[in-house]
Amino acid sequence: MADNSSVRKQNEHSDLVYGLEEKPPVLNGLLSALTHLLALFVPMVAPALVVGGALKLPADMTAYLVSMSMVASGVGTYIQVHRVGVIGSGLLSIQSVNFSFVTVMIALGLGMKESGMNENTMISTLLGVSFVGAFLVIGASWLLPFLKKIITPTVSGVVVLMIGLSLIHVGITDFGGGLTAKANHTFGSWSNLALSTFVLFTVLLFNCFKNAWWRMAGIAVGLISGYVIAILMGIVDFSNLHDLPLITIPIPFKYGFAFDWHAFMVAGTIYLLSVFEAVGDLTATAMISNQPVDGPSYTNRLRGGVMADGLVSVIATALGSLPLTTFAQNNGVIQMTGVASRYVGKYIAAILIILGLFPWVGAIFTTIPSPVLGGAMVVMFGLIVTAGIRIIITAGIRRREAVICATSLGLGLGVAFEPEVFAQLPILFQNPICMGGIVAIILNIVLPYDKSEPAVYLSDDIPH
């Protein structure tokens, strides 16, 4: 391993303050870790809150999902940055709950509830199929060298784009008050809209600041200020905070283990599509960390990172968390701070595990009213959409890529708007993300590639 002096020489001609293998002082490392946590903490716990709210899970069950999300993210981050053997990317790759599974879990869970399944069996089935499906990612990690022609920016971008577009429906539902408000006929009330709009305005206001630290804190500040106002409005229920145990003990398969083949087909497809997203995130992290993005070293990092994604999801779903994946948001933090040291990831891992073990942390998140979450989520989920667009345009847009995107989005969103249109096809074609991703992959394989056609880049449309 290179010493600090040699690493500093490598960083002299870059924007990095601490390179990948350089150990920052403890205080600097902790500060960098807290900066990362500020940017990713809310998106990390949001999926469990959204799924718990949409499926109307008991507060203690949702709180446990939130707690295990933090514990699993901490364990997964340590595995990624420490790189045990061939497992892990060895980059500052932060693990967080995969947004790809939010709409899928909600759709599958609601179907199970409609069939009369109780909440315990429903959760055990959702986590059971996710546990088994995670092994598909581990297997796919060994096939990455053979998937180069399939894993293109166009395909990866379409998958990320469909994830964001599918989640916007969830965000705007919470913006109006959530499913509870629909049930008690207060959905879209002036009080709900005013609270959501205040949170949204706060996030946008902080995003206008020139200081990057304040911009990053926008979503967290918006949620906290909205939560305080909700308390003053008397709409926050603190009854869930009574009689909490001192520590949350992770219990493997706490709600049992069940399996359903139809649900597995959908979850398995989402897992395989998440590989495309992980490859893009890991490539971006390697690039801004001044690491090679081709050759044997790069291939080994990709394989190790994707393998860790699968292994961590096995651990996470066994503990009671939704599946995990590498997180894209921390790439922006690396660029802002100039800290790419993987040792910072170990601080992040430790903090997450400690927070996850205290039940009051997860329980407090379950008391956040839907309008407060909705005000932040419409921005958060919209940012996923823009991330997908940015991935698509990285390699330029030709007529071929435009056709792939148009067809994939048309059919994917079509399924979202009219779920029954493909009711006679296998269940995985009835999910918007699966439909859009599969169509993008097929078209990317079969459509001819014309190298003579010039690609249009975003910068081509901007006056110089």
GROMACS .gro file of C-alpha atoms in nm:
model
  464
    1MET     CA    1   0.000   0.000   0.000
    2ALA     CA    2   0.132   0.347  -0.087
    3ASP     CA    3   0.236   0.575   0.199
    4ASN     CA    4   0.085   0.920   0.248
    5SER     CA    5   0.377   1.106   0.088
    6SER     CA    6   0.359   0.908  -0.235
    7VAL     CA    7  -0.018   0.948  -0.246
    8ARG     CA    8   0.015   1.324  -0.201
    9LYS     CA    9   0.247   1.334  -0.501
   10GLN     CA   10  -0.019   1.155  -0.704
   11ASN     CA   11  -0.273   1.414  -0.592
   12GLU     CA   12  -0.061   1.721  -0.668
   13HIS     CA   13  -0.213   1.758  -1.013
   14SER     CA   14  -0.571   1.678  -0.908
   15ASP     CA   15  -0.845   1.839  -0.702
   16LEU     CA   16  -0.821   1.574  -0.432
   17VAL     CA   17  -0.717   1.670  -0.082
   18TYR     CA   18  -0.701   1.308   0.036
   19GLY     CA   19  -0.658   1.037  -0.224
   20LEU     CA   20  -0.807   0.690  -0.219
   21GLU     CA   21  -0.536   0.527  -0.006
   22GLU     CA   22  -0.450   0.828   0.211
   23LYS     CA   23  -0.559   0.831   0.576
   24PRO     CA   24  -0.686   1.173   0.688
   25PRO     CA   25  -0.643   1.280   1.052
   26VAL     CA   26  -0.922   1.158   1.279
   27LEU     CA   27  -1.101   1.494   1.306
   28ASN     CA   28  -1.084   1.553   0.931
   29GLY     CA   29  -1.205   1.199   0.869
   30LEU     CA   30  -1.500   1.242   1.105
   31LEU     CA   31  -1.591   1.577   0.948
   32SER     CA   32  -1.584   1.423   0.600
   33ALA     CA   33  -1.794   1.129   0.723
   34LEU     CA   34  -2.055   1.364   0.870
   35THR     CA   35  -2.064   1.555   0.540
   36HIS     CA   36  -2.143   1.235   0.354
   37LEU     CA   37  -2.408   1.142   0.610
   38LEU     CA   38  -2.569   1.484   0.571
   39ALA     CA   39  -2.611   1.421   0.199
   40LEU     CA   40  -2.734   1.061   0.216
   41PHE     CA   41  -2.903   1.006   0.553
   42VAL     CA   42  -3.252   1.114   0.445
   43PRO     CA   43  -3.248   0.920   0.114
   44MET     CA   44  -3.116   0.620   0.310
   45VAL     CA   45  -3.415   0.594   0.546
   46ALA     CA   46  -3.678   0.728   0.304
   47PRO     CA   47  -3.743   0.397   0.119
   48ALA     CA   48  -3.837   0.214   0.441
   49LEU     CA   49  -4.065   0.503   0.543
   50VAL     CA   50  -4.231   0.514   0.201
   51VAL     CA   51  -4.288   0.137   0.186
   52GLY     CA   52  -4.407   0.126   0.546
   53GLY     CA   53  -4.651   0.410   0.488
   54ALA     CA   54  -4.784   0.278   0.157
   55LEU     CA   55  -4.840  -0.072   0.296
   56LYS     CA   56  -4.977   0.069   0.625
   57LEU     CA   57  -4.736  -0.134   0.834
   58PRO     CA   58  -4.744  -0.104   1.214
   59ALA     CA   59  -4.517   0.171   1.346
   60ASP     CA   60  -4.287  -0.073   1.525
   61MET     CA   61  -4.237  -0.274   1.205
   62THR     CA   62  -4.157   0.037   1.001
   63ALA     CA   63  -3.919   0.157   1.274
   64TYR     CA   64  -3.739  -0.178   1.264
   65LEU     CA   65  -3.705  -0.153   0.883
   66VAL     CA   66  -3.554   0.195   0.926
   67SER     CA   67  -3.313   0.081   1.197
   68MET     CA   68  -3.197  -0.219   0.996
   69SER     CA   69  -3.153   0.004   0.690
   70MET     CA   70  -2.892   0.200   0.885
   71VAL     CA   71  -2.723  -0.109   1.030
   72ALA     CA   72  -2.711  -0.285   0.693
   73SER     CA   73  -2.584   0.031   0.520
   74GLY     CA   74  -2.305   0.054   0.777
   75VAL     CA   75  -2.205  -0.310   0.735
   76GLY     CA   76  -2.226  -0.282   0.356
   77THR     CA   77  -2.020   0.036   0.343
   78TYR     CA   78  -1.745  -0.127   0.549
   79ILE     CA   79  -1.738  -0.429   0.316
   80GLN     CA   80  -1.719  -0.203   0.008
   81VAL     CA   81  -1.440   0.025   0.129
   82HIS     CA   82  -1.236  -0.238   0.314
   83ARG     CA   83  -1.237  -0.478   0.018
   84VAL     CA   84  -1.214  -0.825   0.168
   85GLY     CA   85  -1.041  -1.041  -0.094
   86VAL     CA   86  -1.237  -1.009  -0.419
   87ILE     CA   87  -1.539  -0.861  -0.242
   88GLY     CA   88  -1.575  -0.483  -0.243
   89SER     CA   89  -1.471  -0.202  -0.476
   90GLY     CA   90  -1.204  -0.059  -0.246
   91LEU     CA   91  -1.346   0.285  -0.331
   92LEU     CA   92  -1.532   0.532  -0.111
   93SER     CA   93  -1.854   0.356  -0.216
   94ILE     CA   94  -2.139   0.413   0.027
   95GLN     CA   95  -2.412   0.149   0.050
   96SER     CA   96  -2.772   0.259   0.088
   97VAL     CA   97  -3.122   0.122   0.040
   98ASN     CA   98  -3.203   0.073  -0.328
   99PHE     CA   99  -3.480   0.306  -0.451
  100SER     CA  100  -3.541   0.063  -0.738
  101PHE     CA  101  -3.731  -0.164  -0.502
  102VAL     CA  102  -3.966   0.094  -0.352
  103THR     CA  103  -4.242   0.087  -0.614
  104VAL     CA  104  -4.193  -0.288  -0.665
  105MET     CA  105  -4.228  -0.365  -0.293
  106ILE     CA  106  -4.536  -0.145  -0.271
  107ALA     CA  107  -4.703  -0.303  -0.576
  108LEU     CA  108  -4.623  -0.659  -0.465
  109GLY     CA  109  -4.719  -0.588  -0.105
  110LEU     CA  110  -5.054  -0.433  -0.195
  111GLY     CA  111  -5.132  -0.735  -0.413
  112MET     CA  112  -5.052  -0.967  -0.124
  113LYS     CA  113  -5.271  -0.768   0.114
  114GLU     CA  114  -5.559  -0.777  -0.132
  115SER     CA  115  -5.531  -1.157  -0.141
  116GLY     CA  116  -5.581  -1.164   0.238
  117MET     CA  117  -5.220  -1.210   0.345
  118ASN     CA  118  -5.138  -1.074   0.692
  119GLU     CA  119  -4.862  -0.818   0.746
  120ASN     CA  120  -4.609  -1.059   0.896
  121THR     CA  121  -4.638  -1.306   0.608
  122MET     CA  122  -4.632  -1.023   0.354
  123ILE     CA  123  -4.307  -0.877   0.491
  124SER     CA  124  -4.148  -1.220   0.528
  125THR     CA  125  -4.236  -1.294   0.164
  126LEU     CA  126  -4.107  -0.960   0.032
  127LEU     CA  127  -3.782  -0.996   0.223
  128GLY     CA  128  -3.762  -1.367   0.138
  129VAL     CA  129  -3.771  -1.314  -0.239
  130SER     CA  130  -3.528  -1.023  -0.197
  131PHE     CA  131  -3.291  -1.248  -0.001
  132VAL     CA  132  -3.286  -1.513  -0.273
  133GLY     CA  133  -3.275  -1.256  -0.554
  134ALA     CA  134  -2.960  -1.098  -0.412
  135PHE     CA  135  -2.765  -1.408  -0.516
  136LEU     CA  136  -2.843  -1.315  -0.879
  137VAL     CA  137  -2.633  -1.001  -0.834
  138ILE     CA  138  -2.344  -1.203  -0.692
  139GLY     CA  139  -2.360  -1.431  -0.996
  140ALA     CA  140  -2.390  -1.137  -1.237
  141SER     CA  141  -2.069  -0.984  -1.096
  142TRP     CA  142  -1.868  -1.261  -1.267
  143LEU     CA  143  -2.037  -1.193  -1.600
  144LEU     CA  144  -1.956  -0.821  -1.618
  145PRO     CA  145  -1.670  -0.859  -1.874
  146PHE     CA  146  -1.918  -1.028  -2.109
  147LEU     CA  147  -2.187  -0.762  -2.064
  148LYS     CA  148  -1.993  -0.460  -2.192
  149LYS     CA  149  -2.206  -0.431  -2.506
  150ILE     CA  150  -2.525  -0.447  -2.300
  151ILE     CA  151  -2.433  -0.219  -2.009
  152THR     CA  152  -2.425   0.106  -2.206
  153PRO     CA  153  -2.501   0.457  -2.076
  154THR     CA  154  -2.827   0.446  -2.269
  155VAL     CA  155  -2.951   0.131  -2.096
  156SER     CA  156  -2.824   0.236  -1.753
  157GLY     CA  157  -2.976   0.581  -1.795
  158VAL     CA  158  -3.315   0.445  -1.898
  159VAL     CA  159  -3.323   0.220  -1.589
  160VAL     CA  160  -3.237   0.510  -1.354
  161LEU     CA  161  -3.482   0.735  -1.537
  162MET     CA  162  -3.765   0.483  -1.500
  163ILE     CA  163  -3.686   0.445  -1.128
  164GLY     CA  164  -3.722   0.819  -1.075
  165LEU     CA  165  -4.037   0.853  -1.286
  166SER     CA  166  -4.201   0.561  -1.105
  167LEU     CA  167  -4.121   0.714  -0.765
  168ILE     CA  168  -4.266   1.056  -0.846
  169HIS     CA  169  -4.618   0.913  -0.803
  170VAL     CA  170  -4.521   0.808  -0.450
  171GLY     CA  171  -4.374   1.150  -0.374
  172ILE     CA  172  -4.671   1.350  -0.499
  173THR     CA  173  -4.910   1.124  -0.305
  174ASP     CA  174  -4.727   1.210   0.016
  175PHE     CA  175  -4.721   1.575  -0.095
  176GLY     CA  176  -5.102   1.575  -0.078
  177GLY     CA  177  -5.113   1.402   0.260
  178GLY     CA  178  -5.048   1.035   0.184
  179LEU     CA  179  -5.275   0.732   0.184
  180THR     CA  180  -5.410   0.814   0.531
  181ALA     CA  181  -5.532   1.151   0.403
  182LYS     CA  182  -5.703   0.976   0.112
  183ALA     CA  183  -5.880   0.748   0.356
  184ASN     CA  184  -6.006   1.032   0.580
  185HIS     CA  185  -6.083   1.265   0.285
  186THR     CA  186  -5.822   1.530   0.373
  187PHE     CA  187  -5.604   1.454   0.071
  188GLY     CA  188  -5.497   1.776  -0.100
  189SER     CA  189  -5.628   1.993   0.184
  190TRP     CA  190  -5.489   2.345   0.222
  191SER     CA  191  -5.306   2.248   0.543
  192ASN     CA  192  -5.133   1.951   0.377
  193LEU     CA  193  -5.039   2.148   0.067
  194ALA     CA  194  -4.913   2.444   0.274
  195LEU     CA  195  -4.689   2.217   0.484
  196SER     CA  196  -4.552   2.031   0.179
  197THR     CA  197  -4.495   2.354  -0.010
  198PHE     CA  198  -4.307   2.504   0.285
  199VAL     CA  199  -4.070   2.204   0.292
  200LEU     CA  200  -4.027   2.223  -0.087
  201PHE     CA  201  -3.961   2.599  -0.070
  202THR     CA  202  -3.701   2.549   0.205
  203VAL     CA  203  -3.517   2.285   0.001
  204LEU     CA  204  -3.517   2.511  -0.307
  205LEU     CA  205  -3.408   2.813  -0.105
  206PHE     CA  206  -3.105   2.634   0.037
  207ASN     CA  207  -3.023   2.505  -0.310
  208CYS     CA  208  -2.981   2.866  -0.423
  209PHE     CA  209  -2.700   2.932  -0.175
  210LYS     CA  210  -2.349   2.956  -0.314
  211ASN     CA  211  -2.208   2.764  -0.017
  212ALA     CA  212  -2.198   2.395  -0.114
  213TRP     CA  213  -2.241   2.285   0.248
  214TRP     CA  214  -2.574   2.468   0.276
  215ARG     CA  215  -2.692   2.328  -0.056
  216MET     CA  216  -2.621   1.974   0.063
  217ALA     CA  217  -2.806   2.040   0.389
  218GLY     CA  218  -3.116   2.166   0.206
  219ILE     CA  219  -3.322   1.846   0.223
  220ALA     CA  220  -3.231   1.779   0.586
  221VAL     CA  221  -3.312   2.138   0.689
  222GLY     CA  222  -3.639   2.126   0.495
  223LEU     CA  223  -3.745   1.807   0.673
  224ILE     CA  224  -3.644   1.932   1.018
  225SER     CA  225  -3.816   2.270   0.980
  226GLY     CA  226  -4.127   2.105   0.833
  227TYR     CA  227  -4.130   1.857   1.119
  228VAL     CA  228  -4.116   2.140   1.375
  229ILE     CA  229  -4.409   2.315   1.208
  230ALA     CA  230  -4.602   1.986   1.199
  231ILE     CA  231  -4.547   1.955   1.576
  232LEU     CA  232  -4.683   2.307   1.627
  233MET     CA  233  -4.984   2.213   1.411
  234GLY     CA  234  -5.046   1.917   1.639
  235ILE     CA  235  -5.035   1.653   1.364
  236VAL     CA  236  -4.734   1.455   1.491
  237ASP     CA  237  -4.816   1.140   1.686
  238PHE     CA  238  -4.552   1.060   1.949
  239SER     CA  239  -4.730   0.755   2.089
  240ASN     CA  240  -4.490   0.525   1.904
  241LEU     CA  241  -4.198   0.652   2.114
  242HIS     CA  242  -4.327   0.508   2.441
  243ASP     CA  243  -4.178   0.196   2.601
  244LEU     CA  244  -3.899   0.157   2.346
  245PRO     CA  245  -3.619  -0.090   2.428
  246LEU     CA  246  -3.275   0.052   2.498
  247ILE     CA  247  -3.116  -0.117   2.195
  248THR     CA  248  -3.251  -0.269   1.876
  249ILE     CA  249  -3.113  -0.619   1.845
  250PRO     CA  250  -3.083  -0.731   1.480
  251ILE     CA  251  -3.267  -1.062   1.449
  252PRO     CA  252  -3.218  -1.263   1.128
  253PHE     CA  253  -3.553  -1.333   0.962
  254LYS     CA  254  -3.736  -1.168   1.250
  255TYR     CA  255  -4.067  -1.193   1.065
  256GLY     CA  256  -4.001  -1.541   0.928
  257PHE     CA  257  -3.908  -1.657   0.581
  258ALA     CA  258  -4.152  -1.708   0.294
  259PHE     CA  259  -4.114  -1.728  -0.083
  260ASP     CA  260  -4.333  -1.659  -0.386
  261TRP     CA  261  -4.224  -1.732  -0.744
  262HIS     CA  262  -4.428  -1.455  -0.906
  263ALA     CA  263  -4.283  -1.194  -0.670
  264PHE     CA  264  -3.935  -1.341  -0.725
  265MET     CA  265  -3.960  -1.291  -1.103
  266VAL     CA  266  -4.018  -0.918  -1.053
  267ALA     CA  267  -3.765  -0.875  -0.770
  268GLY     CA  268  -3.504  -1.079  -0.960
  269THR     CA  269  -3.542  -0.861  -1.268
  270ILE     CA  270  -3.504  -0.544  -1.061
  271TYR     CA  271  -3.189  -0.691  -0.904
  272LEU     CA  272  -3.037  -0.758  -1.245
  273LEU     CA  273  -3.130  -0.410  -1.364
  274SER     CA  274  -2.971  -0.264  -1.051
  275VAL     CA  275  -2.638  -0.407  -1.172
  276PHE     CA  276  -2.646  -0.151  -1.455
  277GLU     CA  277  -2.701   0.128  -1.205
  278ALA     CA  278  -2.419   0.002  -0.979
  279VAL     CA  279  -2.173  -0.012  -1.269
  280GLY     CA  280  -2.246   0.352  -1.351
  281ASP     CA  281  -2.207   0.463  -0.989
  282LEU     CA  282  -1.882   0.271  -0.937
  283THR     CA  283  -1.739   0.404  -1.262
  284ALA     CA  284  -1.819   0.760  -1.157
  285THR     CA  285  -1.658   0.706  -0.815
  286ALA     CA  286  -1.344   0.559  -0.972
  287MET     CA  287  -1.322   0.849  -1.216
  288ILE     CA  288  -1.344   1.127  -0.955
  289SER     CA  289  -1.106   0.932  -0.729
  290ASN     CA  290  -0.839   0.943  -1.003
  291GLN     CA  291  -0.855   0.567  -1.054
  292PRO     CA  292  -0.850   0.395  -1.396
  293VAL     CA  293  -1.183   0.334  -1.568
  294ASP     CA  294  -1.057   0.061  -1.798
  295GLY     CA  295  -0.820  -0.233  -1.779
  296PRO     CA  296  -0.786  -0.520  -1.529
  297SER     CA  297  -0.784  -0.298  -1.218
  298TYR     CA  298  -1.110  -0.132  -1.321
  299THR     CA  299  -1.271  -0.466  -1.406
  300ASN     CA  300  -1.172  -0.608  -1.068
  301ARG     CA  301  -1.317  -0.305  -0.890
  302LEU     CA  302  -1.645  -0.339  -1.078
  303ARG     CA  303  -1.667  -0.711  -1.009
  304GLY     CA  304  -1.585  -0.663  -0.642
  305GLY     CA  305  -1.827  -0.372  -0.605
  306VAL     CA  306  -2.119  -0.550  -0.768
  307MET     CA  307  -2.040  -0.870  -0.575
  308ALA     CA  308  -2.047  -0.667  -0.253
  309ASP     CA  309  -2.384  -0.521  -0.360
  310GLY     CA  310  -2.524  -0.872  -0.381
  311LEU     CA  311  -2.365  -0.996  -0.059
  312VAL     CA  312  -2.475  -0.687   0.134
  313SER     CA  313  -2.833  -0.729   0.009
  314VAL     CA  314  -2.824  -1.089   0.133
  315ILE     CA  315  -2.720  -0.962   0.477
  316ALA     CA  316  -2.962  -0.667   0.470
  317THR     CA  317  -3.274  -0.865   0.377
  318ALA     CA  318  -3.187  -1.134   0.631
  319LEU     CA  319  -3.171  -0.866   0.903
  320GLY     CA  320  -3.498  -0.704   0.792
  321SER     CA  321  -3.388  -0.420   0.563
  322LEU     CA  322  -3.481  -0.352   0.204
  323PRO     CA  323  -3.208  -0.442  -0.052
  324LEU     CA  324  -2.902  -0.217  -0.078
  325THR     CA  325  -2.686  -0.084  -0.358
  326THR     CA  326  -2.401   0.163  -0.411
  327PHE     CA  327  -2.514   0.521  -0.364
  328ALA     CA  328  -2.458   0.786  -0.633
  329GLN     CA  329  -2.503   1.094  -0.411
  330ASN     CA  330  -2.169   1.059  -0.237
  331ASN     CA  331  -1.988   1.120  -0.567
  332GLY     CA  332  -2.098   1.482  -0.545
  333VAL     CA  333  -1.964   1.501  -0.189
  334ILE     CA  334  -1.625   1.365  -0.302
  335GLN     CA  335  -1.607   1.632  -0.572
  336MET     CA  336  -1.708   1.906  -0.329
  337THR     CA  337  -1.472   1.814  -0.045
  338GLY     CA  338  -1.185   1.664  -0.242
  339VAL     CA  339  -1.183   1.370  -0.001
  340ALA     CA  340  -1.181   1.034  -0.181
  341SER     CA  341  -1.015   0.837   0.100
  342ARG     CA  342  -1.180   0.500   0.151
  343TYR     CA  343  -1.087   0.520   0.518
  344VAL     CA  344  -1.357   0.785   0.560
  345GLY     CA  345  -1.603   0.511   0.467
  346LYS     CA  346  -1.509   0.322   0.784
  347TYR     CA  347  -1.612   0.621   0.996
  348ILE     CA  348  -1.940   0.638   0.805
  349ALA     CA  349  -1.998   0.265   0.859
  350ALA     CA  350  -1.939   0.289   1.233
  351ILE     CA  351  -2.174   0.588   1.276
  352LEU     CA  352  -2.453   0.420   1.079
  353ILE     CA  353  -2.432   0.095   1.276
  354ILE     CA  354  -2.436   0.281   1.609
  355LEU     CA  355  -2.739   0.492   1.509
  356GLY     CA  356  -2.924   0.188   1.379
  357LEU     CA  357  -2.888   0.005   1.709
  358PHE     CA  358  -3.083   0.273   1.899
  359PRO     CA  359  -3.458   0.218   1.839
  360TRP     CA  360  -3.559   0.578   1.909
  361VAL     CA  361  -3.375   0.690   1.594
  362GLY     CA  362  -3.589   0.473   1.367
  363ALA     CA  363  -3.904   0.545   1.570
  364ILE     CA  364  -3.864   0.923   1.534
  365PHE     CA  365  -3.855   0.890   1.156
  366THR     CA  366  -4.189   0.705   1.161
  367THR     CA  367  -4.353   1.008   1.323
  368ILE     CA  368  -4.272   1.240   1.029
  369PRO     CA  369  -4.608   1.330   0.864
  370SER     CA  370  -4.655   1.243   0.497
  371PRO     CA  371  -4.678   1.607   0.376
  372VAL     CA  372  -4.335   1.679   0.527
  373LEU     CA  373  -4.182   1.378   0.350
  374GLY     CA  374  -4.365   1.462   0.028
  375GLY     CA  375  -4.224   1.814   0.013
  376ALA     CA  376  -3.870   1.674   0.013
  377MET     CA  377  -3.938   1.363  -0.194
  378VAL     CA  378  -4.072   1.538  -0.504
  379VAL     CA  379  -3.729   1.700  -0.531
  380MET     CA  380  -3.536   1.387  -0.433
  381PHE     CA  381  -3.716   1.165  -0.682
  382GLY     CA  382  -3.697   1.433  -0.951
  383LEU     CA  383  -3.319   1.438  -0.901
  384ILE     CA  384  -3.313   1.064  -0.978
  385VAL     CA  385  -3.485   1.144  -1.308
  386THR     CA  386  -3.226   1.408  -1.395
  387ALA     CA  387  -2.947   1.167  -1.297
  388GLY     CA  388  -3.085   0.919  -1.550
  389ILE     CA  389  -3.092   1.187  -1.819
  390ARG     CA  390  -2.731   1.283  -1.744
  391ILE     CA  391  -2.620   0.919  -1.774
  392ILE     CA  392  -2.794   0.886  -2.112
  393ILE     CA  393  -2.628   1.194  -2.261
  394THR     CA  394  -2.275   1.107  -2.142
  395ALA     CA  395  -2.213   0.902  -2.457
  396GLY     CA  396  -2.409   1.138  -2.682
  397ILE     CA  397  -2.747   1.094  -2.848
  398ARG     CA  398  -2.783   0.943  -3.193
  399ARG     CA  399  -3.104   0.843  -3.369
  400ARG     CA  400  -3.053   0.487  -3.239
  401GLU     CA  401  -3.023   0.599  -2.876
  402ALA     CA  402  -3.322   0.831  -2.915
  403VAL     CA  403  -3.536   0.543  -3.044
  404ILE     CA  404  -3.425   0.316  -2.758
  405CYS     CA  405  -3.510   0.582  -2.497
  406ALA     CA  406  -3.840   0.677  -2.658
  407THR     CA  407  -3.964   0.319  -2.691
  408SER     CA  408  -3.850   0.214  -2.345
  409LEU     CA  409  -4.003   0.517  -2.175
  410GLY     CA  410  -4.321   0.491  -2.381
  411LEU     CA  411  -4.386   0.130  -2.283
  412GLY     CA  412  -4.256   0.171  -1.927
  413LEU     CA  413  -4.469   0.475  -1.849
  414GLY     CA  414  -4.755   0.316  -2.039
  415VAL     CA  415  -4.755   0.030  -1.789
  416ALA     CA  416  -4.749   0.283  -1.505
  417PHE     CA  417  -5.053   0.466  -1.642
  418GLU     CA  418  -5.249   0.156  -1.749
  419PRO     CA  419  -5.127  -0.144  -1.544
  420GLU     CA  420  -5.380  -0.381  -1.699
  421VAL     CA  421  -5.262  -0.332  -2.058
  422PHE     CA  422  -5.018  -0.625  -2.034
  423ALA     CA  423  -5.217  -0.831  -1.785
  424GLN     CA  424  -5.185  -1.140  -2.009
  425LEU     CA  425  -4.805  -1.126  -2.007
  426PRO     CA  426  -4.576  -1.251  -1.725
  427ILE     CA  427  -4.587  -1.035  -1.413
  428LEU     CA  428  -4.246  -0.877  -1.467
  429PHE     CA  429  -4.384  -0.700  -1.779
  430GLN     CA  430  -4.650  -0.542  -1.559
  431ASN     CA  431  -4.391  -0.339  -1.368
  432PRO     CA  432  -4.282  -0.005  -1.523
  433ILE     CA  433  -3.913  -0.037  -1.430
  434CYS     CA  434  -3.892  -0.397  -1.551
  435MET     CA  435  -4.072  -0.317  -1.875
  436GLY     CA  436  -3.861  -0.010  -1.952
  437GLY     CA  437  -3.534  -0.182  -1.862
  438ILE     CA  438  -3.603  -0.501  -2.056
  439VAL     CA  439  -3.714  -0.312  -2.367
  440ALA     CA  440  -3.397  -0.096  -2.350
  441ILE     CA  441  -3.176  -0.406  -2.327
  442ILE     CA  442  -3.349  -0.585  -2.616
  443LEU     CA  443  -3.340  -0.280  -2.845
  444ASN     CA  444  -2.976  -0.214  -2.756
  445ILE     CA  445  -2.894  -0.567  -2.873
  446VAL     CA  446  -3.101  -0.580  -3.193
  447LEU     CA  447  -3.092  -0.227  -3.336
  448PRO     CA  448  -2.803  -0.167  -3.579
  449TYR     CA  449  -2.529   0.075  -3.478
  450ASP     CA  450  -2.425   0.340  -3.730
  451LYS     CA  451  -2.082   0.476  -3.635
  452SER     CA  452  -2.090   0.727  -3.921
  453GLU     CA  453  -2.380   0.918  -3.763
  454PRO     CA  454  -2.251   1.201  -3.542
  455ALA     CA  455  -2.360   1.200  -3.179
  456VAL     CA  456  -2.527   1.505  -3.026
  457TYR     CA  457  -2.397   1.603  -2.683
  458LEU     CA  458  -2.556   1.838  -2.437
  459SER     CA  459  -2.277   2.090  -2.486
  460ASP     CA  460  -2.358   2.105  -2.859
  461ASP     CA  461  -2.684   2.283  -2.779
  462ILE     CA  462  -2.522   2.541  -2.551
  463PRO     CA  463  -2.390   2.861  -2.714
  464HIS     CA  464  -2.016   2.908  -2.664
   0.00000   0.00000   0.00000
